[in-house]
XYZ file of C-alpha atoms in Angstrom:
781
model
C -0.131 6.844 -27.923
C 0.764 6.886 -31.527
C 4.418 6.379 -32.711
C 6.013 8.297 -35.545
C 9.482 8.360 -37.265
C 10.995 11.178 -39.348
C 14.233 10.575 -41.361
C 15.585 13.689 -42.528
C 18.160 13.880 -45.404
C 20.541 16.864 -45.985
C 21.359 16.562 -49.730
C 24.040 19.064 -50.632
C 27.189 19.425 -52.730
C 29.005 22.858 -53.104
C 28.653 24.825 -56.263
C 31.342 23.688 -58.757
C 30.555 25.787 -61.934
C 33.417 27.920 -63.396
C 32.132 31.470 -62.467
C 32.807 32.697 -66.010
C 31.444 29.901 -68.066
C 28.726 28.602 -66.005
C 29.842 25.016 -66.449
C 31.172 22.361 -64.151
C 34.564 21.461 -65.522
C 35.905 17.710 -65.496
C 37.142 16.591 -62.060
C 39.390 13.586 -62.496
C 39.038 12.631 -58.876
C 35.407 11.646 -59.625
C 36.434 8.588 -61.448
C 34.495 7.599 -64.559
C 31.977 10.334 -63.948
C 32.510 13.879 -65.317
C 32.530 15.496 -62.083
C 31.495 15.031 -58.312
C 27.872 16.347 -58.974
C 27.449 13.776 -61.691
C 28.919 10.906 -59.714
C 26.790 11.478 -56.628
C 23.631 12.114 -58.653
C 24.299 8.584 -60.331
C 24.848 7.012 -56.950
C 22.434 8.833 -54.666
C 20.179 11.693 -55.937
C 18.572 9.854 -58.759
C 18.302 6.408 -57.264
C 16.461 7.891 -54.176
C 13.692 8.977 -56.356
C 13.179 5.367 -57.532
C 14.772 3.063 -54.880
C 14.437 -0.483 -55.614
C 12.915 -3.047 -52.983
C 14.107 -6.718 -53.509
C 12.443 -9.907 -52.332
C 14.379 -12.794 -50.702
C 15.534 -14.114 -54.054
C 16.965 -10.672 -55.050
C 14.304 -9.922 -57.468
C 12.783 -6.417 -57.905
C 9.347 -6.076 -56.370
C 8.695 -2.419 -55.794
C 10.006 1.033 -56.335
C 9.787 3.597 -53.782
C 10.314 7.307 -54.072
C 12.197 8.023 -50.847
C 11.711 11.776 -51.118
C 7.860 11.136 -50.725
C 8.367 9.450 -47.445
C 11.303 11.217 -45.823
C 12.061 14.826 -44.768
C 14.651 16.365 -46.948
C 16.467 19.584 -48.132
C 18.520 20.091 -51.220
C 20.950 22.890 -51.546
C 19.654 25.669 -54.029
C 22.905 25.705 -56.080
C 22.746 21.951 -56.241
C 19.237 21.982 -57.361
C 20.056 24.475 -60.080
C 22.559 21.939 -61.587
C 20.354 19.010 -60.962
C 17.361 20.615 -62.869
C 19.501 20.864 -66.024
C 21.428 17.618 -65.739
C 18.539 15.294 -64.650
C 15.241 17.026 -65.516
C 13.222 13.910 -65.071
C 14.605 13.044 -61.646
C 14.250 16.711 -60.703
C 10.570 16.609 -61.564
C 10.120 13.489 -59.491
C 11.607 15.238 -56.633
C 9.163 18.104 -56.815
C 6.270 15.629 -57.271
C 7.417 13.808 -54.134
C 6.957 17.050 -52.224
C 3.548 17.508 -53.668
C 2.400 13.939 -52.776
C 3.603 14.533 -49.034
C 1.594 17.857 -48.941
C -1.448 15.805 -50.025
C -0.793 13.019 -47.563
C 0.063 15.020 -44.606
C -2.665 17.697 -44.330
C -0.915 20.421 -46.459
C 2.733 19.932 -44.969
C 5.296 18.980 -47.324
C 8.457 16.961 -46.754
C 10.947 19.653 -48.312
C 12.801 22.108 -46.079
C 14.447 25.352 -47.377
C 18.185 26.006 -46.820
C 20.170 29.309 -46.927
C 21.231 29.769 -50.525
C 24.978 29.252 -50.528
C 25.508 27.089 -47.488
C 27.543 29.660 -45.597
C 28.060 29.338 -41.875
C 25.414 31.941 -40.769
C 26.811 32.616 -37.220
C 30.122 33.928 -38.857
C 28.327 35.645 -41.641
C 27.999 39.603 -41.780
C 24.344 40.337 -40.591
C 23.354 41.717 -43.839
C 24.691 38.625 -45.659
C 22.923 36.426 -43.192
C 19.515 38.114 -44.083
C 20.334 37.783 -47.746
C 21.246 34.026 -47.531
C 17.868 33.261 -45.754
C 15.856 35.220 -48.189
C 17.327 33.853 -51.281
C 17.080 30.336 -49.922
C 13.310 31.000 -49.120
C 12.834 32.625 -52.501
C 14.363 29.650 -54.334
C 12.239 27.133 -52.181
C 8.993 28.980 -53.167
C 10.071 29.189 -56.775
C 10.742 25.516 -57.103
C 8.035 23.833 -54.787
C 5.366 26.352 -55.245
C 4.733 26.870 -51.601
C 6.153 28.639 -48.640
C 8.786 26.859 -46.545
C 7.741 26.014 -43.104
C 11.238 24.771 -41.957
C 14.692 25.577 -42.776
C 17.948 23.334 -42.562
C 20.844 25.467 -41.301
C 24.143 24.643 -42.990
C 26.131 22.251 -40.752
C 23.373 23.075 -38.113
C 25.539 26.059 -37.321
C 23.353 28.349 -35.101
C 23.327 31.255 -32.623
C 20.500 33.306 -31.443
C 21.081 36.087 -33.975
C 20.611 33.505 -36.795
C 17.295 32.313 -35.257
C 16.266 35.851 -35.030
C 16.607 36.110 -38.673
C 14.794 32.833 -39.495
C 11.813 33.954 -37.169
C 11.598 37.314 -38.749
C 11.445 35.729 -42.109
C 8.492 33.431 -41.105
C 10.248 30.169 -40.692
C 8.356 28.106 -38.337
C 11.136 25.491 -37.249
C 14.559 24.327 -37.567
C 16.545 20.896 -36.678
C 19.674 21.015 -34.329
C 21.829 18.376 -32.737
C 21.230 17.840 -28.966
C 24.549 18.955 -27.665
C 23.569 22.512 -29.266
C 20.955 22.901 -26.401
C 22.007 24.657 -23.190
C 18.943 24.293 -20.919
C 15.336 23.230 -21.046
C 12.139 23.829 -19.065
C 8.412 23.536 -19.156
C 6.706 26.619 -20.905
C 4.317 26.953 -18.118
C 6.211 28.082 -14.866
C 9.152 25.583 -15.148
C 12.684 25.893 -13.942
C 15.602 25.757 -16.427
C 17.638 22.533 -16.198
C 20.829 21.572 -18.072
C 19.923 20.129 -21.315
C 21.926 16.901 -20.881
C 19.606 14.087 -20.097
C 16.665 16.458 -19.789
C 16.398 17.012 -23.464
C 13.972 14.826 -25.427
C 15.086 14.277 -29.084
C 12.016 14.385 -31.421
C 10.081 16.808 -29.255
C 9.426 20.303 -30.572
C 10.727 23.045 -28.215
C 9.998 26.743 -28.297
C 12.857 29.171 -28.691
C 12.453 32.955 -27.648
C 14.646 35.616 -29.031
C 15.500 38.966 -27.119
C 13.117 40.661 -29.648
C 10.276 38.598 -28.739
C 10.354 36.469 -31.786
C 9.706 32.594 -31.481
C 10.269 29.507 -33.367
C 10.164 25.741 -32.785
C 13.464 23.754 -32.602
C 13.674 19.897 -33.128
C 16.584 18.106 -31.723
C 17.553 14.774 -33.586
C 18.493 11.446 -32.158
C 22.232 11.611 -32.236
C 23.088 7.934 -31.637
C 20.452 6.761 -34.368
C 21.618 9.320 -36.797
C 25.322 8.367 -36.374
C 24.367 4.683 -36.905
C 23.198 5.603 -40.451
C 26.408 7.338 -41.131
C 28.860 5.058 -39.502
C 27.264 1.725 -38.770
C 25.803 0.684 -42.144
C 22.393 0.825 -40.531
C 20.517 0.482 -43.816
C 22.083 -2.888 -44.548
C 19.382 -4.526 -42.144
C 16.362 -2.315 -42.430
C 14.153 -4.427 -40.019
C 16.811 -4.580 -37.380
C 17.267 -0.821 -37.481
C 13.484 -0.313 -37.431
C 13.522 -2.387 -34.038
C 16.299 -0.112 -32.761
C 14.427 2.919 -33.760
C 11.245 1.657 -32.112
C 13.100 1.310 -28.881
C 13.970 4.991 -29.055
C 10.464 6.219 -28.744
C 9.702 6.618 -25.095
C 6.503 4.736 -23.972
C 4.697 7.689 -22.537
C 1.088 9.042 -22.797
C 2.417 11.513 -25.419
C 2.740 10.659 -29.164
C 6.301 9.783 -29.767
C 8.486 10.742 -32.656
C 12.035 9.301 -33.389
C 13.852 11.955 -35.487
C 17.061 11.167 -37.477
C 19.164 13.784 -39.247
C 21.468 12.572 -41.746
C 23.723 13.336 -44.673
C 21.459 12.486 -47.622
C 24.721 11.166 -49.561
C 24.659 8.319 -46.918
C 21.896 6.691 -49.070
C 23.761 5.452 -52.136
C 27.070 7.471 -52.181
C 28.847 6.958 -48.993
C 27.038 3.533 -48.600
C 26.280 1.887 -51.958
C 22.668 0.694 -52.205
C 21.692 2.228 -48.899
C 18.831 4.004 -50.618
C 17.401 0.420 -51.059
C 17.545 -0.133 -47.290
C 15.938 3.311 -46.651
C 13.226 2.467 -49.061
C 12.420 -0.736 -47.212
C 12.589 0.833 -43.915
C 10.103 3.654 -44.765
C 7.614 1.737 -46.528
C 7.852 -1.774 -44.899
C 9.915 -2.271 -41.752
C 8.543 0.809 -39.846
C 4.948 0.172 -40.809
C 5.330 -3.375 -39.791
C 5.971 -2.155 -36.232
C 3.137 0.405 -36.492
C 5.331 3.394 -36.722
C 4.370 6.028 -39.365
C 6.797 8.028 -41.338
C 5.873 11.642 -41.126
C 7.561 14.942 -41.590
C 8.276 17.678 -38.990
C 5.834 20.307 -40.241
C 3.011 17.775 -39.823
C 4.184 16.690 -36.416
C 4.601 20.365 -35.273
C 1.014 21.290 -36.365
C -0.380 18.237 -34.366
C 1.993 18.814 -31.285
C 2.740 22.396 -30.550
C 5.706 22.931 -28.165
C 5.119 22.389 -24.563
C 8.860 22.896 -23.462
C 11.242 25.683 -23.911
C 14.944 25.638 -24.883
C 17.832 27.930 -24.545
C 20.964 27.447 -26.784
C 24.553 27.375 -25.934
C 26.282 30.641 -26.364
C 28.814 31.577 -28.974
C 27.637 29.525 -31.914
C 27.533 25.773 -32.291
C 27.163 23.250 -35.140
C 26.843 19.559 -35.752
C 30.278 18.888 -37.284
C 32.564 20.852 -35.121
C 33.104 20.167 -31.346
C 34.500 23.510 -30.865
C 31.370 25.398 -31.908
C 32.007 26.992 -35.301
C 35.785 27.102 -35.086
C 36.181 24.628 -38.104
C 35.364 27.440 -40.410
C 37.904 30.048 -38.840
C 40.654 28.352 -37.050
C 43.110 25.381 -36.714
C 40.755 23.717 -34.316
C 41.628 20.047 -35.364
C 38.123 19.088 -36.749
C 38.589 17.547 -40.062
C 42.331 17.220 -39.603
C 44.632 14.594 -41.265
C 47.696 13.434 -39.573
C 50.737 15.452 -40.380
C 48.643 18.359 -41.809
C 47.544 21.518 -40.165
C 44.790 23.933 -40.803
C 46.483 27.120 -39.886
C 45.430 28.533 -43.227
C 41.776 28.681 -42.094
C 41.864 32.015 -40.215
C 43.942 33.917 -42.743
C 41.741 32.684 -45.513
C 38.567 34.054 -43.767
C 40.301 37.293 -42.723
C 41.338 37.622 -46.424
C 37.885 37.213 -47.709
C 36.218 39.246 -44.895
C 38.597 42.306 -45.869
C 37.566 41.777 -49.564
C 33.883 41.515 -48.664
C 34.207 44.834 -46.839
C 35.919 46.552 -49.804
C 33.476 45.127 -52.239
C 30.538 46.336 -50.145
C 31.850 49.892 -49.849
C 32.300 49.885 -53.633
C 28.706 48.536 -54.022
C 27.277 51.232 -51.945
C 29.383 53.934 -53.803
C 28.519 52.873 -57.373
C 24.888 52.187 -56.551
C 24.229 55.706 -55.625
C 21.703 57.223 -58.122
C 20.832 53.690 -59.538
C 19.237 52.002 -56.511
C 17.633 53.715 -53.560
C 18.193 50.908 -51.316
C 21.012 48.760 -52.626
C 20.847 46.196 -50.006
C 17.171 45.524 -50.263
C 17.917 45.270 -53.982
C 20.377 42.557 -53.316
C 17.842 40.731 -51.285
C 15.345 40.833 -54.077
C 17.969 39.794 -56.721
C 17.199 36.359 -56.016
C 14.249 36.632 -58.541
C 16.817 37.307 -61.348
C 19.151 34.478 -60.270
C 16.170 32.265 -60.575
C 14.940 33.656 -63.923
C 17.398 35.485 -66.150
C 14.899 36.176 -68.878
C 14.758 39.713 -70.312
C 11.221 40.158 -68.884
C 12.521 39.220 -65.237
C 15.350 41.554 -65.452
C 13.228 44.347 -66.737
C 10.774 43.820 -63.656
C 13.619 43.859 -61.231
C 15.289 46.954 -62.602
C 11.943 48.815 -62.701
C 11.243 47.897 -59.000
C 14.611 48.243 -57.544
C 16.858 50.355 -59.846
C 14.808 53.313 -61.185
C 18.027 55.248 -61.593
C 19.098 52.779 -64.375
C 17.567 54.768 -67.322
C 19.792 53.593 -70.122
C 21.547 50.494 -71.317
C 24.765 51.496 -69.740
C 23.144 52.281 -66.375
C 21.417 48.958 -66.577
C 24.641 47.088 -67.175
C 26.337 48.811 -64.220
C 23.470 47.794 -62.057
C 23.634 44.135 -63.023
C 27.453 44.210 -62.696
C 27.273 45.519 -59.120
C 24.695 42.768 -58.309
C 26.682 40.086 -59.837
C 29.756 41.328 -57.910
C 27.678 40.863 -54.612
C 26.353 37.424 -55.679
C 30.046 36.247 -56.046
C 31.105 37.873 -52.826
C 28.239 35.775 -51.175
C 29.480 32.665 -52.913
C 33.111 33.176 -51.457
C 31.597 31.918 -48.091
C 30.463 28.491 -49.147
C 31.197 26.457 -46.098
C 33.143 23.677 -47.695
C 35.911 26.194 -48.358
C 37.144 25.701 -44.867
C 35.923 22.049 -44.070
C 38.869 19.938 -45.072
C 42.484 19.776 -44.290
C 44.144 21.649 -47.151
C 44.061 25.127 -48.862
C 44.805 23.822 -52.325
C 41.939 21.296 -52.406
C 39.041 21.705 -54.804
C 36.754 23.438 -52.285
C 38.975 26.307 -51.133
C 40.198 26.809 -54.783
C 36.456 27.132 -55.805
C 35.551 29.700 -53.294
C 38.665 31.733 -54.366
C 37.506 31.434 -58.047
C 34.389 33.244 -56.811
C 36.545 35.793 -55.211
C 38.322 36.123 -58.541
C 35.146 36.774 -60.414
C 34.112 39.419 -57.898
C 37.456 41.022 -58.432
C 37.098 41.102 -62.155
C 33.599 42.741 -61.875
C 34.962 45.169 -59.560
C 37.709 45.984 -61.976
C 35.200 46.669 -64.623
C 33.844 49.259 -62.099
C 37.271 50.944 -61.798
C 38.447 49.275 -58.732
C 41.379 46.720 -58.403
C 41.381 44.956 -54.996
C 43.474 41.998 -56.085
C 46.897 43.056 -54.584
C 45.363 43.446 -51.219
C 43.652 39.959 -51.403
C 46.964 38.281 -52.678
C 48.988 39.834 -49.836
C 46.412 38.719 -47.228
C 46.474 35.108 -48.737
C 50.124 35.021 -48.421
C 49.669 34.785 -44.560
C 47.582 31.519 -45.183
C 50.206 28.570 -45.135
C 49.628 25.534 -47.374
C 50.592 22.062 -46.406
C 51.791 21.632 -50.022
C 55.382 22.809 -50.666
C 54.479 23.412 -54.330
C 52.130 26.224 -53.324
C 53.791 27.445 -50.228
C 50.965 29.737 -49.200
C 47.643 31.226 -50.301
C 49.193 33.464 -52.783
C 50.938 30.491 -54.382
C 47.680 28.801 -54.641
C 46.130 31.963 -56.146
C 48.938 32.080 -58.652
C 49.025 28.401 -59.717
C 45.313 27.296 -59.363
C 43.093 30.317 -59.470
C 44.562 32.737 -61.915
C 45.110 30.151 -64.752
C 41.239 29.642 -64.713
C 40.306 33.200 -64.981
C 38.189 33.663 -68.130
C 38.465 36.879 -70.126
C 36.490 38.069 -73.131
C 39.329 36.968 -75.299
C 39.044 33.417 -73.929
C 35.239 33.285 -74.784
C 35.975 34.562 -78.266
C 38.773 31.904 -78.727
C 36.519 29.094 -77.705
C 33.964 30.383 -80.181
C 36.378 30.753 -82.921
C 37.743 27.162 -82.378
C 34.033 25.680 -82.361
C 33.550 27.276 -85.763
C 36.157 25.045 -87.252
C 33.580 22.106 -87.039
C 30.315 24.073 -87.579
C 28.456 24.723 -90.746
C 26.586 27.737 -89.210
C 27.740 29.944 -86.368
C 26.168 28.944 -83.011
C 23.938 31.608 -81.404
C 25.348 30.936 -77.846
C 28.640 29.949 -76.241
C 29.289 29.539 -72.607
C 25.989 31.149 -71.553
C 26.671 34.214 -73.714
C 24.406 35.077 -76.724
C 26.304 35.701 -79.834
C 25.690 37.405 -83.191
C 28.232 36.459 -85.891
C 28.991 38.504 -88.760
C 31.316 37.831 -91.926
C 31.760 34.124 -91.131
C 33.854 32.157 -93.539
C 35.245 28.531 -93.234
C 37.266 26.764 -95.666
C 39.394 23.389 -95.702
C 42.109 22.727 -98.168
C 45.757 21.179 -98.240
C 45.092 19.495 -94.755
C 44.397 22.889 -93.172
C 40.816 24.096 -92.056
C 40.411 27.761 -91.100
C 37.463 29.878 -89.878
C 37.312 33.568 -89.566
C 34.793 36.289 -88.692
C 33.510 38.762 -86.215
C 31.070 38.347 -83.380
C 29.264 40.329 -80.940
C 28.749 38.678 -77.422
C 26.201 39.500 -74.755
C 26.719 38.480 -71.198
C 23.640 36.925 -69.843
C 24.245 37.971 -66.236
C 25.447 41.675 -66.689
C 24.001 42.338 -70.118
C 27.380 43.628 -71.150
C 27.957 43.776 -74.857
C 31.375 43.380 -76.400
C 32.841 42.341 -79.854
C 35.745 40.390 -81.030
C 37.330 39.478 -84.507
C 38.833 36.051 -84.739
C 40.751 33.664 -86.900
C 41.073 29.897 -86.141
C 42.902 27.121 -87.792
C 43.617 23.343 -87.607
C 47.082 23.141 -88.904
C 49.069 20.146 -90.224
C 49.890 17.734 -87.335
C 46.436 18.355 -85.924
C 47.597 21.554 -84.105
C 44.954 24.019 -83.282
C 45.450 27.878 -82.945
C 43.271 31.038 -82.709
C 43.821 34.571 -82.947
C 41.470 37.095 -81.328
C 41.433 40.826 -81.396
C 39.083 43.787 -80.440
C 39.595 45.424 -83.983
C 38.794 44.213 -87.477
C 40.733 41.942 -89.397
C 42.442 43.336 -92.613
C 39.823 43.458 -95.409
C 40.163 40.787 -98.029
C 42.802 38.946 -95.871
C 40.965 35.606 -95.494
C 42.795 33.874 -98.518
C 46.184 35.286 -97.494
C 45.632 34.055 -93.884
C 44.626 30.482 -95.236
C 47.808 30.409 -97.149
C 49.906 31.557 -94.184
C 48.332 28.984 -92.001
C 49.017 26.174 -94.504
C 52.656 27.419 -94.756
C 53.258 28.145 -91.275
C 54.020 31.928 -92.056
C 52.594 35.204 -91.356
C 52.501 37.652 -94.248
C 49.370 39.297 -93.230
C 49.796 42.105 -90.723
C 47.336 41.576 -87.827
C 46.067 44.108 -85.289
C 46.962 43.798 -81.608
C 45.410 40.828 -80.302
C 45.932 37.550 -78.549
C 47.072 34.148 -79.800
C 45.607 30.937 -78.286
C 46.764 27.271 -78.530
C 44.644 24.197 -77.570
C 46.083 24.217 -73.983
C 44.901 27.650 -73.397
C 41.243 26.413 -73.830
C 39.053 25.192 -70.874
C 39.598 21.388 -70.139
C 36.267 20.238 -71.496
C 36.546 22.272 -74.643
C 40.059 20.822 -75.108
C 38.679 17.273 -75.031
C 35.901 18.188 -77.309
C 38.109 19.875 -79.804
C 40.715 17.134 -79.710
C 38.182 14.558 -80.292
C 36.815 16.231 -83.251
C 40.242 16.945 -84.821
C 41.336 13.474 -84.263
C 38.171 11.837 -85.447
C 39.488 10.514 -88.628
C 42.688 9.339 -87.070
C 40.622 7.567 -84.377
C 38.577 5.894 -87.047
C 41.731 4.624 -88.787
C 43.003 3.378 -85.338
C 39.687 1.393 -84.756
C 39.945 -0.126 -88.187
C 43.468 -1.176 -87.472
C 42.414 -2.633 -83.939
C 39.754 -4.803 -85.746
C 42.599 -6.060 -88.012
C 44.840 -6.536 -85.161
C 42.251 -8.597 -83.302
C 41.592 -10.871 -86.187
C 45.349 -11.682 -86.254
C 45.847 -11.918 -82.552
C 42.808 -14.115 -81.591
C 43.851 -17.158 -83.537
C 47.341 -17.077 -82.102
C 45.881 -16.776 -78.490
C 43.552 -19.657 -79.322
C 46.386 -21.808 -80.531
C 48.569 -21.196 -77.500
C 45.693 -21.858 -75.304
C 44.640 -25.028 -77.072
C 48.223 -26.365 -76.866
C 48.400 -25.419 -73.096
C 51.180 -23.111 -73.808
C 51.802 -19.865 -71.928
C 51.193 -16.808 -74.035
C 54.217 -14.810 -75.198
C 54.888 -11.627 -73.279
C 52.495 -8.819 -74.059
C 50.124 -10.898 -76.327
C 47.390 -11.555 -73.672
C 47.437 -8.081 -72.300
C 47.421 -6.347 -75.746
C 44.687 -8.556 -77.037
C 42.628 -7.857 -74.031
C 42.951 -4.186 -74.456
C 42.181 -4.035 -78.115
C 39.223 -6.445 -77.650
C 37.923 -3.926 -74.989
C 38.342 -1.021 -77.314
C 36.658 -2.791 -80.188
C 33.638 -3.798 -78.023
C 33.544 -0.133 -76.557
C 33.467 1.108 -80.373
C 30.604 -1.538 -81.166
C 28.795 -0.492 -77.995
C 29.131 3.225 -79.125
C 27.470 2.326 -82.408
C 24.662 0.452 -80.665
C 24.267 3.548 -78.505
C 23.869 5.778 -81.631
C 21.123 3.566 -82.933
C 22.981 0.947 -85.140
C 21.157 -2.161 -84.071
C 23.212 -4.506 -86.158
C 26.238 -3.455 -84.100
C 24.713 -5.613 -81.444
C 25.304 -8.775 -83.558
C 28.912 -7.713 -84.192
C 29.339 -7.139 -80.385
C 28.189 -10.593 -79.633
C 30.526 -12.170 -82.275
C 33.597 -10.373 -80.987
C 32.807 -11.025 -77.408
C 32.043 -14.763 -77.981
C 35.145 -14.986 -79.947
C 37.165 -13.525 -77.267
C 35.684 -15.388 -74.491
C 36.182 -18.698 -76.518
C 40.089 -17.688 -76.685
C 40.002 -16.998 -72.876
C 40.458 -13.127 -73.308
C 38.885 -11.154 -70.572
C 37.865 -7.544 -71.102
C 38.386 -4.229 -69.250
C 34.831 -3.725 -68.391
C 35.419 -0.145 -67.247
C 36.285 0.699 -70.980
C 32.817 -0.850 -72.326
C 30.488 0.080 -69.496
C 30.000 3.857 -70.494
C 28.806 3.284 -74.176
C 27.038 0.124 -73.236
C 24.928 1.898 -70.657
C 24.089 4.540 -73.159
C 23.047 1.690 -75.675
C 20.734 0.177 -73.208
C 19.421 3.525 -72.280
C 18.749 4.253 -75.943
C 16.587 1.177 -76.270
C 14.726 1.854 -73.021
C 14.054 5.431 -74.500
C 12.539 3.826 -77.582
C 10.457 1.348 -75.656
C 8.986 4.236 -73.374
C 7.760 5.842 -76.761
C 6.715 2.669 -78.572
C 6.635 -0.767 -76.587
C 7.059 -3.103 -79.586
C 8.467 -6.589 -79.859
C 11.433 -5.656 -81.985
C 12.940 -3.487 -79.259
C 11.923 -5.852 -76.503
C 14.029 -8.561 -78.305
C 16.819 -6.027 -78.666
C 16.805 -5.502 -74.934
C 16.669 -9.039 -74.277
C 19.741 -9.698 -76.326
C 21.482 -6.754 -74.530
C 20.774 -8.128 -71.137
C 22.110 -11.602 -72.112
C 25.170 -10.237 -73.625
C 26.080 -8.033 -70.686
C 25.924 -11.070 -68.558
C 28.403 -12.874 -70.671
C 30.657 -9.707 -70.800
C 30.566 -9.184 -66.959
C 28.924 -5.657 -67.453
C 26.849 -4.722 -64.572
C 27.035 -0.838 -63.878
C 23.922 -0.273 -66.274
C 21.828 -2.777 -64.574
C 20.110 -0.987 -61.624
C 19.070 2.090 -63.780
C 17.765 -0.234 -66.529
C 15.847 -2.654 -64.004
C 14.310 0.479 -62.629
C 13.083 1.811 -65.960
C 11.948 -1.425 -67.355
C 9.988 -2.191 -64.114
C 7.900 0.911 -64.637
C 7.349 -0.156 -68.284
C 6.558 -3.714 -67.212
C 3.938 -2.627 -64.585
C 2.297 -0.134 -66.964
C 2.384 -1.740 -70.256
C 4.078 -5.107 -70.520
C 2.515 -7.590 -67.987
C 0.596 -9.471 -70.664
C 3.471 -9.800 -73.134
C 5.463 -13.122 -72.933
C 8.568 -11.550 -74.401
C 8.163 -8.707 -71.960
C 7.982 -11.353 -69.103
C 11.244 -12.858 -70.456
C 13.007 -9.506 -70.432
C 11.707 -8.766 -66.941
C 13.022 -12.150 -65.692
C 16.295 -11.528 -67.326
C 16.571 -8.273 -65.619
C 15.722 -9.859 -62.344
C 12.182 -8.453 -61.917
C 9.670 -10.436 -60.015
C 6.982 -11.554 -62.595
């Protein structure tokens, strides 16, 4: 008998992009990171591709790509973000799957997932098929092979869902043991209640009423929960022994299967990716347990037993089946808060989905012979929006789209359907409150679907808002779903005028008009910009092309930075008056309006999207901030001697002096770290001098203020070293490592240690200076 283990990680975050801009907006709850995707990528997704293994002295001895040794699935919408945000880590992820294919006889570690992570037993039958087909298409597009297995969102399953999987060629899925109803041997066996009869890790055959079949694996619930709730990765050898005891000593080869939330490895439990790496590459092999994936195990061990599922739909995260996504079942509840909003929210979206489906079929007549088959095939365009890809799709599925207007209508219909699918992302119902980020996000997708329907002549918003009014919120400020819609959704709706206003304001700081804004292509005519008398103005006219629908539209614009650093813009569909630029410049400087403007819309800075506001404000205040930074250096030169004198005499500092000096020192160091990050190497010496002086005076620093620019500075040095491994840059890195120890800066260290370890092994082992840097970074030489 041989013994095997398979650790599956489900890596998923809901889509967070603004449906109009395609960008993830800043989420303050994510702390120092821009948003939750960025935070979890830093803590989990990236480190799992290069997990550190330490020796008994805490020194780095090995890097393990966990994805090459574990079973995993990534949500398609998350991978779409990850590919752009972390291209190198994304490439490593794909390489890990290729390595597993090579090692395990053609069977890869990666599993597919339905595209938008909707709860399939609750989905409309057509939507269920589309979600699976899009997920499989995304998988093949990325991994360059067909998926053998598919991870079901929340393990939510019923027989109808499995019929779809089997029809699409999926070979297996993974479930929780309590989802099985009965089991029996395939050959002439009697059905027995699953209970203690079910064997986790053993493939079971499922048969559908249509005669379709596929294999089902059931994971070890107790061991999987140990990863989630018992910090099992903190002692990988002890956990490996526990895992070994779960493999029954029978004549059959044994497999212990764990199914876990991938974010457990680094996000929910810091540094758990390191424990996982040691488990997979050291602790399990020491016990003669081989890590494998399920596709390989299934090929070696076809099902000998059959399983029947519990009726009505079940999941791994709801004790009541799938009620967590449609009723106030209590799962995910917080004391003192109800979830009575769940059913009205689903009812409202179901009704909207029905109206959008009817509109889709009506407007598709004459354009698409089979509109639902076209929607299934639209995944090819979602994955590749190039002109050639769109042309291939239209030729194959929309022969009636003969002119540009018809092509635009076709793509608008399909985008409306895409957002109708996104409305059902499971996280919208998962938690305790309707006004949380997740329900608001799915309502934003509903709002985008409504705006596209409106462009086709149908307005379904009143009916949706009336239905949402039946969904009670726990927050008095919103009252119900209609209040959430009014206060949290409508303000984020993005119109053509918003896009043009963003573009106009950006031109205040550009010498040449950009060719793209918020995923729209732009052609700008008659652009002028001028600065005088403390006022900067920009004006022009631009034609915009929507990437998704190929809609073309134009706006004229005028933007200005006024005295007092106020930013304003005016946008209109018509032309600005000929020869009016000088007069508008004069009006802006004097705060007057003598030039008659056509009907249009005025925008203030607060009307722009949050990230755009921050960017514009930073540019507008750049000179003022520069003056503040200069003043801060002067203050520091005056304050530090005072602090030194009080400390030297053993006297308490006057009220405010210590905290103000700490704050100013931190910002001065952050500014110097920023210069270092921008390639100003001498700034490192200034950083050392300021830090040493502050420490001598007993002044601590706010490390959180300095960590970000310091991390960028160290990354910049490593970037240079990866191109040219030269002593000068090694010396610079060594100085940075030493200074970070003095300053108590540590967040940058794991990533820098990982990157230098690769360099050290590949290029630096014979360099004495490289050895010194390695030792300073805690790398075993």
